[in-house]
Amino acid sequence: NEYLLWLSLVALCFAYNAVVIPLRSSFVVQKSSNLSYWILFDYVCDLLYLMDIVLVKTRLQTVQNGIRITDVGILRKYYLKRWVFLTDLFSLLPLDLLYLYPPLRFKPILRLPRLFKIYDIVSMANRTRVEFKHAMDSAVQACKQFGVPDELQDKVRQWFTYAWKEQRALSESDALCKLPINLQVDMAISVNYETLRKVELFRDCEKGLLRDLMLKLKSVIYLPGDYICRKNEISLEMYIVNKGTLLVLAGGERNELLSVLGAGSVFGEIGLLAMRDAFLPRKTIDFTPSEGPSDLPRIADDGSFFLPE
């Protein structure tokens, strides 16, 4: 709420410049008698712009690899590396110093770069983002109506944020299901080929088999605290750790940490390859994401993966 109030104040300064600059350039409203008042309002807006860059923009939290960044030093470096910083800097070019040159003393058009601050107000205001924000707000509102605990509501927001950050969509399959099968295959190869090549089991497989596997590879996002699989569950799925890290726990009362799986790790492949009428191996350990969300492409045995003998 505080940031929205500040953004409203910055928007008010932009509106002042958007109206006053053309007005003062087109009509004789700026004279020697009232020049000091115009300069006062101009520099108040410039001061707010400067405060926005130095005190606000360098502290705006962001999400990287699903982890919320709150360290001011990291946030400052992140902001300074973005092209938005250059836009903000350009909007504060001190062209007003040219007022000291008599022929340009009454040229408000020199403040035109201030209008580049419009980026802050309409940034990312596209249809996809609006629809995504509406979906997240609807989900959170439903959680509140049903009395869902705040901790679970935070996980809902975290999932939406990570899904937007990584995929720019809520579901990859929904976006691609309308494409013809040949384009789906080409898209799957482009996106999932390197992921599947990380698996030792499929490294020497023929490309035809890999193409079929790619169509069955579905990305699933797990949040910290979610259990991907628990002890004694029947293994019918294979997971590939594409992004994030997983904690391997012993389960039971002690539930000690056995290992940490990073990007490129695979688990569940033995259960996937087991015969459907044979003994299916059971997982004897638990898997759960660590501090940040994890993106796990998954291949499930839905009955169509292997041909019957």
PDB file of C-alpha atoms in Angstrom:
ATOM      1  CA  ASN A   1       0.000   0.000   0.000  1.00  0.00           C
ATOM      2  CA  GLU A   2       2.840   2.390   0.787  1.00  0.00           C
ATOM      3  CA  TYR A   3       4.390   1.774  -2.625  1.00  0.00           C
ATOM      4  CA  LEU A   4       1.052   2.387  -4.354  1.00  0.00           C
ATOM      5  CA  LEU A   5       0.745   5.715  -2.543  1.00  0.00           C
ATOM      6  CA  TRP A   6       4.265   6.637  -3.608  1.00  0.00           C
ATOM      7  CA  LEU A   7       3.565   5.580  -7.186  1.00  0.00           C
ATOM      8  CA  SER A   8       0.452   7.774  -7.151  1.00  0.00           C
ATOM      9  CA  LEU A   9       2.606  10.720  -6.083  1.00  0.00           C
ATOM     10  CA  VAL A  10       5.072  10.037  -8.909  1.00  0.00           C
ATOM     11  CA  ALA A  11       2.143   9.747 -11.330  1.00  0.00           C
ATOM     12  CA  LEU A  12       0.905  13.138 -10.129  1.00  0.00           C
ATOM     13  CA  CYS A  13       4.309  14.652 -10.906  1.00  0.00           C
ATOM     14  CA  PHE A  14       4.213  13.078 -14.342  1.00  0.00           C
ATOM     15  CA  ALA A  15       0.727  14.496 -14.942  1.00  0.00           C
ATOM     16  CA  TYR A  16       2.031  17.935 -13.954  1.00  0.00           C
ATOM     17  CA  ASN A  17       4.848  17.722 -16.504  1.00  0.00           C
ATOM     18  CA  ALA A  18       2.573  16.217 -19.181  1.00  0.00           C
ATOM     19  CA  VAL A  19       0.147  19.136 -18.906  1.00  0.00           C
ATOM     20  CA  VAL A  20       2.405  22.042 -18.000  1.00  0.00           C
ATOM     21  CA  ILE A  21       5.243  21.492 -20.497  1.00  0.00           C
ATOM     22  CA  PRO A  22       3.012  21.768 -23.620  1.00  0.00           C
ATOM     23  CA  LEU A  23       1.018  24.568 -21.966  1.00  0.00           C
ATOM     24  CA  ARG A  24       4.055  26.695 -21.195  1.00  0.00           C
ATOM     25  CA  SER A  25       5.546  25.971 -24.617  1.00  0.00           C
ATOM     26  CA  SER A  26       2.411  26.913 -26.558  1.00  0.00           C
ATOM     27  CA  PHE A  27       0.983  29.821 -24.585  1.00  0.00           C
ATOM     28  CA  VAL A  28       2.433  32.816 -22.812  1.00  0.00           C
ATOM     29  CA  VAL A  29       1.811  31.694 -19.247  1.00  0.00           C
ATOM     30  CA  GLN A  30       5.426  31.753 -18.077  1.00  0.00           C
ATOM     31  CA  LYS A  31       6.712  35.244 -17.482  1.00  0.00           C
ATOM     32  CA  SER A  32       9.476  36.872 -15.511  1.00  0.00           C
ATOM     33  CA  SER A  33       7.022  37.718 -12.737  1.00  0.00           C
ATOM     34  CA  ASN A  34       5.967  34.108 -12.105  1.00  0.00           C
ATOM     35  CA  LEU A  35       9.063  32.234 -13.262  1.00  0.00           C
ATOM     36  CA  SER A  36      10.156  31.499  -9.691  1.00  0.00           C
ATOM     37  CA  TYR A  37       6.879  29.671  -8.982  1.00  0.00           C
ATOM     38  CA  TRP A  38       7.194  27.509 -12.089  1.00  0.00           C
ATOM     39  CA  ILE A  39      10.784  26.642 -11.195  1.00  0.00           C
ATOM     40  CA  LEU A  40       9.702  25.754  -7.646  1.00  0.00           C
ATOM     41  CA  PHE A  41       7.074  23.281  -8.883  1.00  0.00           C
ATOM     42  CA  ASP A  42       9.490  21.919 -11.487  1.00  0.00           C
ATOM     43  CA  TYR A  43      12.202  21.200  -8.973  1.00  0.00           C
ATOM     44  CA  VAL A  44       9.807  19.672  -6.457  1.00  0.00           C
ATOM     45  CA  CYS A  45       8.831  17.151  -9.140  1.00  0.00           C
ATOM     46  CA  ASP A  46      12.490  16.598 -10.007  1.00  0.00           C
ATOM     47  CA  LEU A  47      13.266  16.000  -6.336  1.00  0.00           C
ATOM     48  CA  LEU A  48      10.525  13.362  -6.125  1.00  0.00           C
ATOM     49  CA  TYR A  49      11.873  11.722  -9.300  1.00  0.00           C
ATOM     50  CA  LEU A  50      15.339  11.647  -7.746  1.00  0.00           C
ATOM     51  CA  MET A  51      14.008  10.164  -4.493  1.00  0.00           C
ATOM     52  CA  ASP A  52      12.181   7.535  -6.517  1.00  0.00           C
ATOM     53  CA  ILE A  53      15.438   6.469  -8.180  1.00  0.00           C
ATOM     54  CA  VAL A  54      17.692   6.612  -5.111  1.00  0.00           C
ATOM     55  CA  LEU A  55      15.396   5.518  -2.281  1.00  0.00           C
ATOM     56  CA  VAL A  56      12.574   3.496  -3.844  1.00  0.00           C
ATOM     57  CA  LYS A  57      13.676   1.782  -7.050  1.00  0.00           C
ATOM     58  CA  THR A  58      16.847   0.430  -5.446  1.00  0.00           C
ATOM     59  CA  ARG A  59      14.760  -1.258  -2.741  1.00  0.00           C
ATOM     60  CA  LEU A  60      11.978  -2.813  -4.795  1.00  0.00           C
ATOM     61  CA  GLN A  61      12.019  -6.524  -4.012  1.00  0.00           C
ATOM     62  CA  THR A  62      12.241  -8.992  -6.858  1.00  0.00           C
ATOM     63  CA  VAL A  63      12.080 -12.761  -7.321  1.00  0.00           C
ATOM     64  CA  GLN A  64      15.052 -14.675  -8.740  1.00  0.00           C
ATOM     65  CA  ASN A  65      14.864 -18.445  -9.225  1.00  0.00           C
ATOM     66  CA  GLY A  66      11.718 -18.411  -7.129  1.00  0.00           C
ATOM     67  CA  ILE A  67      13.457 -16.836  -4.111  1.00  0.00           C
ATOM     68  CA  ARG A  68      12.372 -13.378  -2.945  1.00  0.00           C
ATOM     69  CA  ILE A  69      15.390 -11.057  -2.831  1.00  0.00           C
ATOM     70  CA  THR A  70      15.366  -8.557   0.033  1.00  0.00           C
ATOM     71  CA  ASP A  71      19.070  -7.665   0.319  1.00  0.00           C
ATOM     72  CA  VAL A  72      19.399  -3.958  -0.522  1.00  0.00           C
ATOM     73  CA  GLY A  73      22.865  -4.384  -2.052  1.00  0.00           C
ATOM     74  CA  ILE A  74      21.684  -7.066  -4.459  1.00  0.00           C
ATOM     75  CA  LEU A  75      18.520  -5.119  -5.308  1.00  0.00           C
ATOM     76  CA  ARG A  76      20.568  -1.987  -6.049  1.00  0.00           C
ATOM     77  CA  LYS A  77      22.872  -3.866  -8.439  1.00  0.00           C
ATOM     78  CA  TYR A  78      19.866  -5.514 -10.106  1.00  0.00           C
ATOM     79  CA  TYR A  79      18.224  -2.130 -10.707  1.00  0.00           C
ATOM     80  CA  LEU A  80      21.397  -0.470 -11.988  1.00  0.00           C
ATOM     81  CA  LYS A  81      21.893  -3.250 -14.566  1.00  0.00           C
ATOM     82  CA  ARG A  82      18.395  -2.919 -16.026  1.00  0.00           C
ATOM     83  CA  TRP A  83      17.583  -0.609 -18.917  1.00  0.00           C
ATOM     84  CA  VAL A  84      14.836   0.913 -16.765  1.00  0.00           C
ATOM     85  CA  PHE A  85      17.592   2.679 -14.826  1.00  0.00           C
ATOM     86  CA  LEU A  86      18.816   4.330 -18.028  1.00  0.00           C
ATOM     87  CA  THR A  87      15.274   5.485 -18.786  1.00  0.00           C
ATOM     88  CA  ASP A  88      14.910   6.941 -15.300  1.00  0.00           C
ATOM     89  CA  LEU A  89      18.301   8.600 -15.596  1.00  0.00           C
ATOM     90  CA  PHE A  90      17.409  10.112 -18.957  1.00  0.00           C
ATOM     91  CA  SER A  91      14.209  11.525 -17.461  1.00  0.00           C
ATOM     92  CA  LEU A  92      16.361  13.526 -15.034  1.00  0.00           C
ATOM     93  CA  LEU A  93      18.814  15.062 -17.487  1.00  0.00           C
ATOM     94  CA  PRO A  94      19.641  18.524 -16.066  1.00  0.00           C
ATOM     95  CA  LEU A  95      18.685  20.390 -19.215  1.00  0.00           C
ATOM     96  CA  ASP A  96      17.255  23.078 -16.958  1.00  0.00           C
ATOM     97  CA  LEU A  97      20.799  24.383 -16.605  1.00  0.00           C
ATOM     98  CA  LEU A  98      20.384  25.734 -20.112  1.00  0.00           C
ATOM     99  CA  TYR A  99      18.027  28.275 -18.557  1.00  0.00           C
ATOM    100  CA  LEU A 100      21.211  30.127 -17.631  1.00  0.00           C
ATOM    101  CA  TYR A 101      21.661  30.841 -21.326  1.00  0.00           C
ATOM    102  CA  PRO A 102      19.434  33.899 -21.958  1.00  0.00           C
ATOM    103  CA  PRO A 103      17.979  32.855 -25.353  1.00  0.00           C
ATOM    104  CA  LEU A 104      16.778  29.584 -23.752  1.00  0.00           C
ATOM    105  CA  ARG A 105      15.565  31.018 -20.471  1.00  0.00           C
ATOM    106  CA  PHE A 106      11.886  30.622 -21.349  1.00  0.00           C
ATOM    107  CA  LYS A 107      12.033  27.223 -23.085  1.00  0.00           C
ATOM    108  CA  PRO A 108       9.998  24.727 -20.986  1.00  0.00           C
ATOM    109  CA  ILE A 109      10.418  22.224 -23.806  1.00  0.00           C
ATOM    110  CA  LEU A 110      13.824  21.492 -22.256  1.00  0.00           C
ATOM    111  CA  ARG A 111      11.956  19.522 -19.599  1.00  0.00           C
ATOM    112  CA  LEU A 112      10.492  17.141 -22.177  1.00  0.00           C
ATOM    113  CA  PRO A 113      12.666  14.169 -21.035  1.00  0.00           C
ATOM    114  CA  ARG A 114      10.684  14.214 -17.754  1.00  0.00           C
ATOM    115  CA  LEU A 115       7.873  12.527 -19.648  1.00  0.00           C
ATOM    116  CA  PHE A 116       9.968   9.368 -19.991  1.00  0.00           C
ATOM    117  CA  LYS A 117       8.936   8.627 -16.421  1.00  0.00           C
ATOM    118  CA  ILE A 118       5.692   7.312 -17.912  1.00  0.00           C
ATOM    119  CA  TYR A 119       7.379   3.884 -18.001  1.00  0.00           C
ATOM    120  CA  ASP A 120       6.820   3.486 -14.250  1.00  0.00           C
ATOM    121  CA  ILE A 121       3.096   3.967 -14.652  1.00  0.00           C
ATOM    122  CA  VAL A 122       2.326   1.749 -17.644  1.00  0.00           C
ATOM    123  CA  SER A 123       5.183  -0.769 -17.482  1.00  0.00           C
ATOM    124  CA  MET A 124       4.114  -4.274 -18.409  1.00  0.00           C
ATOM    125  CA  ALA A 125       0.499  -3.150 -18.751  1.00  0.00           C
ATOM    126  CA  ASN A 126      -0.348  -5.749 -21.366  1.00  0.00           C
ATOM    127  CA  ARG A 127      -3.251  -8.094 -21.703  1.00  0.00           C
ATOM    128  CA  THR A 128      -1.400 -11.235 -20.628  1.00  0.00           C
ATOM    129  CA  ARG A 129      -0.177  -9.698 -17.400  1.00  0.00           C
ATOM    130  CA  VAL A 130      -3.618  -8.287 -16.604  1.00  0.00           C
ATOM    131  CA  GLU A 131      -5.235 -11.686 -17.116  1.00  0.00           C
ATOM    132  CA  PHE A 132      -2.571 -13.327 -14.984  1.00  0.00           C
ATOM    133  CA  LYS A 133      -3.037 -10.772 -12.196  1.00  0.00           C
ATOM    134  CA  HIS A 134      -6.794 -11.319 -12.336  1.00  0.00           C
ATOM    135  CA  ALA A 135      -6.316 -15.084 -11.988  1.00  0.00           C
ATOM    136  CA  MET A 136      -4.038 -14.624  -8.974  1.00  0.00           C
ATOM    137  CA  ASP A 137      -6.392 -12.135  -7.315  1.00  0.00           C
ATOM    138  CA  SER A 138      -9.343 -14.478  -7.874  1.00  0.00           C
ATOM    139  CA  ALA A 139      -7.457 -17.396  -6.324  1.00  0.00           C
ATOM    140  CA  VAL A 140      -6.389 -15.341  -3.299  1.00  0.00           C
ATOM    141  CA  GLN A 141      -9.909 -13.974  -2.872  1.00  0.00           C
ATOM    142  CA  ALA A 142     -11.304 -17.511  -2.935  1.00  0.00           C
ATOM    143  CA  CYS A 143      -8.783 -18.505  -0.260  1.00  0.00           C
ATOM    144  CA  LYS A 144      -9.975 -15.657   1.946  1.00  0.00           C
ATOM    145  CA  GLN A 145     -13.638 -16.546   1.450  1.00  0.00           C
ATOM    146  CA  PHE A 146     -13.024 -20.143   2.521  1.00  0.00           C
ATOM    147  CA  GLY A 147     -10.948 -19.083   5.512  1.00  0.00           C
ATOM    148  CA  VAL A 148      -7.683 -20.560   4.232  1.00  0.00           C
ATOM    149  CA  PRO A 149      -4.765 -19.883   6.634  1.00  0.00           C
ATOM    150  CA  ASP A 150      -2.463 -16.970   5.772  1.00  0.00           C
ATOM    151  CA  GLU A 151       0.505 -19.316   5.353  1.00  0.00           C
ATOM    152  CA  LEU A 152      -1.298 -21.237   2.614  1.00  0.00           C
ATOM    153  CA  GLN A 153      -2.405 -17.988   0.965  1.00  0.00           C
ATOM    154  CA  ASP A 154       1.241 -16.918   0.826  1.00  0.00           C
ATOM    155  CA  LYS A 155       2.099 -20.200  -0.912  1.00  0.00           C
ATOM    156  CA  VAL A 156      -0.623 -19.530  -3.497  1.00  0.00           C
ATOM    157  CA  ARG A 157       0.861 -16.102  -4.214  1.00  0.00           C
ATOM    158  CA  GLN A 158       4.356 -17.573  -4.349  1.00  0.00           C
ATOM    159  CA  TRP A 159       3.285 -20.197  -6.892  1.00  0.00           C
ATOM    160  CA  PHE A 160       1.625 -17.603  -9.136  1.00  0.00           C
ATOM    161  CA  THR A 161       4.674 -15.320  -8.906  1.00  0.00           C
ATOM    162  CA  TYR A 162       7.096 -18.100  -9.796  1.00  0.00           C
ATOM    163  CA  ALA A 163       4.892 -19.404 -12.630  1.00  0.00           C
ATOM    164  CA  TRP A 164       4.735 -15.924 -14.160  1.00  0.00           C
ATOM    165  CA  LYS A 165       8.443 -15.272 -13.662  1.00  0.00           C
ATOM    166  CA  GLU A 166       9.548 -18.531 -15.290  1.00  0.00           C
ATOM    167  CA  GLN A 167       6.810 -19.353 -17.814  1.00  0.00           C
ATOM    168  CA  ARG A 168       4.851 -16.116 -18.406  1.00  0.00           C
ATOM    169  CA  ALA A 169       1.795 -18.370 -18.235  1.00  0.00           C
ATOM    170  CA  LEU A 170      -0.154 -20.498 -15.774  1.00  0.00           C
ATOM    171  CA  SER A 171       0.069 -23.666 -17.828  1.00  0.00           C
ATOM    172  CA  GLU A 172       2.344 -24.526 -20.719  1.00  0.00           C
ATOM    173  CA  SER A 173       0.024 -27.315 -21.869  1.00  0.00           C
ATOM    174  CA  ASP A 174      -2.971 -24.952 -22.089  1.00  0.00           C
ATOM    175  CA  ALA A 175      -0.982 -22.607 -24.308  1.00  0.00           C
ATOM    176  CA  LEU A 176       0.239 -25.362 -26.646  1.00  0.00           C
ATOM    177  CA  CYS A 177      -2.760 -27.694 -26.809  1.00  0.00           C
ATOM    178  CA  LYS A 178      -4.278 -25.792 -29.746  1.00  0.00           C
ATOM    179  CA  LEU A 179      -1.196 -26.311 -31.904  1.00  0.00           C
ATOM    180  CA  PRO A 180      -1.037 -29.212 -34.385  1.00  0.00           C
ATOM    181  CA  ILE A 181       0.884 -32.248 -33.166  1.00  0.00           C
ATOM    182  CA  ASN A 182       3.898 -31.609 -35.411  1.00  0.00           C
ATOM    183  CA  LEU A 183       4.335 -28.115 -33.976  1.00  0.00           C
ATOM    184  CA  GLN A 184       3.904 -29.495 -30.463  1.00  0.00           C
ATOM    185  CA  VAL A 185       6.728 -31.935 -31.181  1.00  0.00           C
ATOM    186  CA  ASP A 186       8.967 -29.157 -32.528  1.00  0.00           C
ATOM    187  CA  MET A 187       8.214 -26.994 -29.488  1.00  0.00           C
ATOM    188  CA  ALA A 188       8.874 -29.890 -27.124  1.00  0.00           C
ATOM    189  CA  ILE A 189      12.215 -30.617 -28.796  1.00  0.00           C
ATOM    190  CA  SER A 190      13.238 -26.969 -28.578  1.00  0.00           C
ATOM    191  CA  VAL A 191      12.328 -26.666 -24.895  1.00  0.00           C
ATOM    192  CA  ASN A 192      12.935 -30.113 -23.396  1.00  0.00           C
ATOM    193  CA  TYR A 193      15.737 -31.703 -25.412  1.00  0.00           C
ATOM    194  CA  GLU A 194      18.590 -30.444 -23.235  1.00  0.00           C
ATOM    195  CA  THR A 195      16.623 -31.297 -20.095  1.00  0.00           C
ATOM    196  CA  LEU A 196      16.124 -34.889 -21.220  1.00  0.00           C
ATOM    197  CA  ARG A 197      19.771 -35.195 -22.240  1.00  0.00           C
ATOM    198  CA  LYS A 198      20.738 -34.640 -18.602  1.00  0.00           C
ATOM    199  CA  VAL A 199      19.316 -38.062 -17.770  1.00  0.00           C
ATOM    200  CA  GLU A 200      21.952 -40.789 -17.942  1.00  0.00           C
ATOM    201  CA  LEU A 201      19.257 -43.333 -18.824  1.00  0.00           C
ATOM    202  CA  PHE A 202      18.287 -41.529 -22.049  1.00  0.00           C
ATOM    203  CA  ARG A 203      21.679 -40.183 -23.090  1.00  0.00           C
ATOM    204  CA  ASP A 204      22.271 -42.831 -25.782  1.00  0.00           C
ATOM    205  CA  CYS A 205      18.647 -43.306 -26.862  1.00  0.00           C
ATOM    206  CA  GLU A 206      17.515 -42.831 -30.433  1.00  0.00           C
ATOM    207  CA  LYS A 207      16.044 -39.481 -31.369  1.00  0.00           C
ATOM    208  CA  GLY A 208      12.707 -41.096 -32.197  1.00  0.00           C
ATOM    209  CA  LEU A 209      12.307 -42.314 -28.624  1.00  0.00           C
ATOM    210  CA  LEU A 210      13.386 -38.949 -27.260  1.00  0.00           C
ATOM    211  CA  ARG A 211      10.750 -37.225 -29.397  1.00  0.00           C
ATOM    212  CA  ASP A 212       8.033 -39.418 -27.875  1.00  0.00           C
ATOM    213  CA  LEU A 213       9.382 -38.821 -24.391  1.00  0.00           C
ATOM    214  CA  MET A 214       9.377 -35.058 -24.863  1.00  0.00           C
ATOM    215  CA  LEU A 215       5.641 -35.035 -25.535  1.00  0.00           C
ATOM    216  CA  LYS A 216       5.086 -36.756 -22.187  1.00  0.00           C
ATOM    217  CA  LEU A 217       7.344 -34.402 -20.265  1.00  0.00           C
ATOM    218  CA  LYS A 218       5.159 -32.114 -18.163  1.00  0.00           C
ATOM    219  CA  SER A 219       6.602 -29.328 -16.041  1.00  0.00           C
ATOM    220  CA  VAL A 220       5.411 -29.208 -12.433  1.00  0.00           C
ATOM    221  CA  ILE A 221       6.274 -26.476  -9.917  1.00  0.00           C
ATOM    222  CA  TYR A 222       6.711 -27.405  -6.257  1.00  0.00           C
ATOM    223  CA  LEU A 223       7.048 -24.889  -3.450  1.00  0.00           C
ATOM    224  CA  PRO A 224       9.160 -25.167  -0.282  1.00  0.00           C
ATOM    225  CA  GLY A 225       7.424 -27.454   2.191  1.00  0.00           C
ATOM    226  CA  ASP A 226       5.637 -29.472  -0.504  1.00  0.00           C
ATOM    227  CA  TYR A 227       6.390 -33.180  -0.529  1.00  0.00           C
ATOM    228  CA  ILE A 228       6.974 -34.444  -4.054  1.00  0.00           C
ATOM    229  CA  CYS A 229       6.765 -38.025  -2.904  1.00  0.00           C
ATOM    230  CA  ARG A 230       6.682 -39.696   0.486  1.00  0.00           C
ATOM    231  CA  LYS A 231       8.087 -42.840   1.962  1.00  0.00           C
ATOM    232  CA  ASN A 232       6.342 -46.091   0.884  1.00  0.00           C
ATOM    233  CA  GLU A 233       4.547 -44.488  -2.065  1.00  0.00           C
ATOM    234  CA  ILE A 234       4.428 -46.596  -5.228  1.00  0.00           C
ATOM    235  CA  SER A 235       6.797 -45.200  -7.829  1.00  0.00           C
ATOM    236  CA  LEU A 236       5.124 -44.596 -11.191  1.00  0.00           C
ATOM    237  CA  GLU A 237       6.752 -41.292 -12.148  1.00  0.00           C
ATOM    238  CA  MET A 238      10.190 -40.055 -13.069  1.00  0.00           C
ATOM    239  CA  TYR A 239      11.258 -36.525 -12.139  1.00  0.00           C
ATOM    240  CA  ILE A 240      14.063 -34.397 -13.551  1.00  0.00           C
ATOM    241  CA  VAL A 241      15.317 -31.472 -11.492  1.00  0.00           C
ATOM    242  CA  ASN A 242      15.394 -28.649 -14.027  1.00  0.00           C
ATOM    243  CA  LYS A 243      15.584 -25.691 -11.620  1.00  0.00           C
ATOM    244  CA  GLY A 244      15.897 -25.474  -7.863  1.00  0.00           C
ATOM    245  CA  THR A 245      17.140 -27.963  -5.293  1.00  0.00           C
ATOM    246  CA  LEU A 246      15.498 -30.907  -3.521  1.00  0.00           C
ATOM    247  CA  LEU A 247      16.059 -32.234  -0.037  1.00  0.00           C
ATOM    248  CA  VAL A 248      16.204 -36.027   0.272  1.00  0.00           C
ATOM    249  CA  LEU A 249      14.901 -37.010   3.713  1.00  0.00           C
ATOM    250  CA  ALA A 250      15.022 -40.392   5.419  1.00  0.00           C
ATOM    251  CA  GLY A 251      11.396 -40.216   6.536  1.00  0.00           C
ATOM    252  CA  GLY A 252      10.056 -41.609   9.765  1.00  0.00           C
ATOM    253  CA  GLU A 253      10.526 -40.005  13.147  1.00  0.00           C
ATOM    254  CA  ARG A 254      14.130 -38.885  12.661  1.00  0.00           C
ATOM    255  CA  ASN A 255      13.551 -37.580   9.123  1.00  0.00           C
ATOM    256  CA  GLU A 256      17.243 -36.767   8.735  1.00  0.00           C
ATOM    257  CA  LEU A 257      18.678 -35.106   5.639  1.00  0.00           C
ATOM    258  CA  LEU A 258      20.324 -37.679   3.363  1.00  0.00           C
ATOM    259  CA  SER A 259      21.241 -35.642   0.310  1.00  0.00           C
ATOM    260  CA  VAL A 260      20.532 -32.536  -1.753  1.00  0.00           C
ATOM    261  CA  LEU A 261      19.637 -32.881  -5.438  1.00  0.00           C
ATOM    262  CA  GLY A 262      20.452 -30.032  -7.809  1.00  0.00           C
ATOM    263  CA  ALA A 263      19.711 -29.240 -11.451  1.00  0.00           C
ATOM    264  CA  GLY A 264      20.206 -32.280 -13.688  1.00  0.00           C
ATOM    265  CA  SER A 265      19.423 -34.841 -10.988  1.00  0.00           C
ATOM    266  CA  VAL A 266      16.882 -37.574 -11.706  1.00  0.00           C
ATOM    267  CA  PHE A 267      14.824 -39.849  -9.484  1.00  0.00           C
ATOM    268  CA  GLY A 268      11.983 -42.308 -10.018  1.00  0.00           C
ATOM    269  CA  GLU A 269      13.283 -43.775 -13.281  1.00  0.00           C
ATOM    270  CA  ILE A 270      13.369 -47.324 -11.883  1.00  0.00           C
ATOM    271  CA  GLY A 271       9.691 -47.222 -10.999  1.00  0.00           C
ATOM    272  CA  LEU A 272       8.818 -45.838 -14.422  1.00  0.00           C
ATOM    273  CA  LEU A 273      10.572 -48.710 -16.180  1.00  0.00           C
ATOM    274  CA  ALA A 274       9.045 -51.426 -13.990  1.00  0.00           C
ATOM    275  CA  MET A 275       6.576 -53.800 -15.634  1.00  0.00           C
ATOM    276  CA  ARG A 276       2.975 -52.900 -14.819  1.00  0.00           C
ATOM    277  CA  ASP A 277       2.109 -56.421 -13.643  1.00  0.00           C
ATOM    278  CA  ALA A 278       5.347 -56.893 -11.709  1.00  0.00           C
ATOM    279  CA  PHE A 279       6.301 -55.728  -8.242  1.00  0.00           C
ATOM    280  CA  LEU A 280       6.436 -51.961  -8.263  1.00  0.00           C
ATOM    281  CA  PRO A 281       9.231 -50.470  -6.193  1.00  0.00           C
ATOM    282  CA  ARG A 282       8.257 -48.214  -3.348  1.00  0.00           C
ATOM    283  CA  LYS A 283      10.143 -45.046  -2.446  1.00  0.00           C
ATOM    284  CA  THR A 284      11.885 -45.454   0.878  1.00  0.00           C
ATOM    285  CA  ILE A 285      12.752 -41.777   1.294  1.00  0.00           C
ATOM    286  CA  ASP A 286      11.007 -38.398   1.069  1.00  0.00           C
ATOM    287  CA  PHE A 287      11.689 -35.639  -1.467  1.00  0.00           C
ATOM    288  CA  THR A 288      10.850 -31.989  -0.787  1.00  0.00           C
ATOM    289  CA  PRO A 289      12.081 -28.646  -2.264  1.00  0.00           C
ATOM    290  CA  SER A 290      14.518 -26.572  -0.210  1.00  0.00           C
ATOM    291  CA  GLU A 291      14.464 -22.766   0.167  1.00  0.00           C
ATOM    292  CA  GLY A 292      13.062 -21.870  -3.265  1.00  0.00           C
ATOM    293  CA  PRO A 293      10.481 -23.304  -5.687  1.00  0.00           C
ATOM    294  CA  SER A 294      11.603 -26.188  -7.890  1.00  0.00           C
ATOM    295  CA  ASP A 295      10.712 -26.836 -11.520  1.00  0.00           C
ATOM    296  CA  LEU A 296      10.469 -30.601 -12.067  1.00  0.00           C
ATOM    297  CA  PRO A 297       9.643 -31.926 -15.530  1.00  0.00           C
ATOM    298  CA  ARG A 298       7.800 -35.200 -14.929  1.00  0.00           C
ATOM    299  CA  ILE A 299       7.162 -38.321 -16.973  1.00  0.00           C
ATOM    300  CA  ALA A 300       4.297 -40.448 -15.641  1.00  0.00           C
ATOM    301  CA  ASP A 301       3.308 -43.998 -16.552  1.00  0.00           C
ATOM    302  CA  ASP A 302      -0.287 -43.388 -17.625  1.00  0.00           C
ATOM    303  CA  GLY A 303      -0.671 -46.756 -19.305  1.00  0.00           C
ATOM    304  CA  SER A 304       0.367 -45.545 -22.752  1.00  0.00           C
ATOM    305  CA  PHE A 305       4.086 -45.146 -22.159  1.00  0.00           C
ATOM    306  CA  PHE A 306       5.061 -48.761 -22.936  1.00  0.00           C
ATOM    307  CA  LEU A 307       3.472 -51.162 -25.389  1.00  0.00           C
ATOM    308  CA  PRO A 308       2.156 -54.436 -23.896  1.00  0.00           C
ATOM    309  CA  GLU A 309       4.101 -57.588 -24.598  1.00  0.00           C
TER     310      GLU A 309
END
